[in-house]
């Protein structure tokens, strides 16, 4: 069985602070995908990143960066110099690769960035 | 290229009525997935369909819920005799392949409220 744990239910930071959202996963599969999605107050799901389990390189996209550590089964997400528009619920998700069809989501982290 | 289109965006039903939620996948995508998000929770997989076939319905409640993806037209998630506990956001996603490495795009969701 697969499981995704986002232990931080809510985080509040002041604008321009850096913030890291934790994601720990469990899977017996040797190949899998990891995802991060953002859900702003408007409710839609915004895709942020997909990472294959074979690729352990960290990734940076603007103010966003992701740290994938297979040894600790973690895929953490850092926002640098946070902004009020970053306020949202962030979900980490996991799936098998290949013929997999469904994502297993964590319960989400509510990030509030205060001005 | 339009994204995944879901309608209606908001749906209000009285207890005992039927709810029909529609999902038009992205152009070229023949795989559709439905997820449910209960208040304050992450998304939970419900069903995976490929044109005219249900591939995996392991997340669907046994009664009152059904899904279809006809050869022509959108995918439909149907909830009969709705109850208050069905109030949730229902998201649809589509992909061009069963391999998630080729992309997995969510629609904006349908918010169902049962009164």
Short mmCIF file of N, CA and C in Angstrom, two decimals, chain A residues 33 35 37 39 42-45 50 91 95-103 105-107, chain B residues 9 33 35 37 41-43 45 48 55-56 58 91 98-101 103-104 106 108 111:
data_model
loop_
_atom_site.label_atom_id
_atom_site.label_comp_id
_atom_site.label_asym_id
_atom_site.label_seq_id
_atom_site.Cartn_x
_atom_site.Cartn_y
_atom_site.Cartn_z
N UNK A 33 6.36 7.93 -9.31
CA UNK A 33 6.40 9.37 -9.54
C UNK A 33 5.96 10.09 -8.27
N UNK A 35 4.63 14.04 -7.00
CA UNK A 35 4.04 15.28 -7.51
C UNK A 35 3.86 16.28 -6.38
N UNK A 37 1.18 19.67 -5.93
CA UNK A 37 0.12 20.51 -6.48
C UNK A 37 -0.17 21.64 -5.50
N UNK A 39 -3.22 24.33 -4.35
CA UNK A 39 -4.65 24.61 -4.42
C UNK A 39 -4.91 25.97 -3.79
N UNK A 42 -9.20 29.79 -4.64
CA UNK A 42 -10.20 29.62 -5.70
C UNK A 42 -10.55 28.15 -5.95
N UNK A 43 -9.71 27.23 -5.46
CA UNK A 43 -10.08 25.83 -5.45
C UNK A 43 -9.50 24.93 -6.52
N UNK A 44 -8.96 25.49 -7.60
CA UNK A 44 -8.45 24.60 -8.64
C UNK A 44 -7.12 23.99 -8.19
N UNK A 45 -6.71 22.96 -8.88
CA UNK A 45 -5.43 22.29 -8.59
C UNK A 45 -4.40 22.71 -9.63
N UNK A 50 6.52 17.18 -11.29
CA UNK A 50 6.48 15.72 -11.30
C UNK A 50 7.92 15.23 -11.33
N UNK A 91 -0.33 20.15 -1.86
CA UNK A 91 -0.47 18.70 -1.76
C UNK A 91 0.71 18.00 -2.39
N UNK A 95 2.65 8.14 -7.10
CA UNK A 95 2.05 7.10 -7.92
C UNK A 95 3.13 6.16 -8.41
N UNK A 96 2.71 4.97 -8.78
CA UNK A 96 3.61 4.04 -9.43
C UNK A 96 3.90 4.55 -10.84
N UNK A 97 4.98 4.17 -11.40
CA UNK A 97 5.26 4.53 -12.78
C UNK A 97 4.76 3.41 -13.68
N UNK A 98 4.98 3.53 -14.95
CA UNK A 98 4.57 2.51 -15.88
C UNK A 98 3.08 2.47 -16.05
N UNK A 99 2.47 1.40 -15.64
CA UNK A 99 1.04 1.24 -15.89
C UNK A 99 0.18 1.80 -14.77
N UNK A 100 0.75 2.56 -13.90
CA UNK A 100 -0.01 3.13 -12.78
C UNK A 100 -1.07 4.09 -13.26
N UNK A 101 -2.15 4.21 -12.50
CA UNK A 101 -3.23 5.05 -12.96
C UNK A 101 -3.73 6.05 -11.94
N UNK A 102 -3.37 5.90 -10.71
CA UNK A 102 -3.96 6.79 -9.73
C UNK A 102 -2.88 7.39 -8.84
N UNK A 103 -3.22 8.56 -8.30
CA UNK A 103 -2.34 9.24 -7.37
C UNK A 103 -2.84 9.05 -5.95
N UNK A 105 -2.72 11.01 -2.52
CA UNK A 105 -2.43 12.35 -2.04
C UNK A 105 -2.19 12.36 -0.54
N UNK A 106 -1.33 13.29 -0.11
CA UNK A 106 -1.24 13.62 1.30
C UNK A 106 -2.43 14.49 1.69
N UNK A 107 -2.52 14.79 2.96
CA UNK A 107 -3.67 15.55 3.46
C UNK A 107 -3.51 17.06 3.25
N UNK B 9 -19.48 24.19 -12.40
CA UNK B 9 -18.47 24.53 -11.40
C UNK B 9 -19.04 24.34 -9.99
N UNK B 33 -9.76 10.23 -14.94
CA UNK B 33 -9.74 9.81 -13.54
C UNK B 33 -10.64 10.76 -12.76
N UNK B 35 -11.63 12.08 -8.83
CA UNK B 35 -11.20 12.15 -7.43
C UNK B 35 -12.24 12.93 -6.64
N UNK B 37 -12.72 15.25 -3.05
CA UNK B 37 -12.06 15.95 -1.94
C UNK B 37 -13.12 16.36 -0.94
N UNK B 41 -9.79 17.83 3.60
CA UNK B 41 -9.04 16.60 3.34
C UNK B 41 -8.35 16.66 1.98
N UNK B 42 -7.44 15.71 1.77
CA UNK B 42 -6.81 15.57 0.47
C UNK B 42 -7.73 14.86 -0.50
N UNK B 43 -7.25 14.72 -1.72
CA UNK B 43 -8.05 14.07 -2.75
C UNK B 43 -7.96 12.56 -2.62
N UNK B 45 -8.82 9.00 -4.74
CA UNK B 45 -9.14 8.40 -6.03
C UNK B 45 -10.48 7.68 -5.98
N UNK B 48 -11.09 5.15 -12.58
CA UNK B 48 -10.26 5.42 -13.76
C UNK B 48 -10.96 4.80 -14.96
N UNK B 55 -11.65 0.99 -15.99
CA UNK B 55 -10.43 0.22 -15.77
C UNK B 55 -10.23 -0.11 -14.29
N UNK B 56 -10.52 0.86 -13.44
CA UNK B 56 -10.30 0.69 -12.01
C UNK B 56 -11.34 1.50 -11.25
N UNK B 58 -11.87 0.98 -7.87
CA UNK B 58 -11.62 0.55 -6.49
C UNK B 58 -11.95 1.62 -5.46
N UNK B 91 -13.03 16.26 -8.56
CA UNK B 91 -12.06 16.66 -9.58
C UNK B 91 -11.91 15.54 -10.60
N UNK B 98 -1.61 5.71 -19.97
CA UNK B 98 -1.67 5.18 -18.60
C UNK B 98 -0.36 5.44 -17.87
N UNK B 99 0.69 5.78 -18.62
CA UNK B 99 1.97 6.09 -17.99
C UNK B 99 1.93 7.55 -17.57
N UNK B 100 2.00 7.81 -16.27
CA UNK B 100 1.86 9.17 -15.76
C UNK B 100 3.02 10.06 -16.14
N UNK B 101 4.06 9.48 -16.68
CA UNK B 101 5.16 10.30 -17.14
C UNK B 101 4.78 11.20 -18.31
N UNK B 103 2.07 12.98 -18.38
CA UNK B 103 1.25 14.11 -17.96
C UNK B 103 -0.05 13.67 -17.33
N UNK B 104 -0.55 14.53 -16.49
CA UNK B 104 -1.74 14.21 -15.70
C UNK B 104 -2.30 15.56 -15.30
N UNK B 106 -5.43 18.14 -14.11
CA UNK B 106 -6.69 18.23 -13.41
C UNK B 106 -7.54 19.37 -13.96
N UNK B 108 -10.84 22.10 -12.97
CA UNK B 108 -11.05 23.03 -11.85
C UNK B 108 -12.00 22.50 -10.80
N UNK B 111 -17.97 21.67 -7.31
CA UNK B 111 -18.31 21.69 -5.89
C UNK B 111 -19.78 21.32 -5.72
#
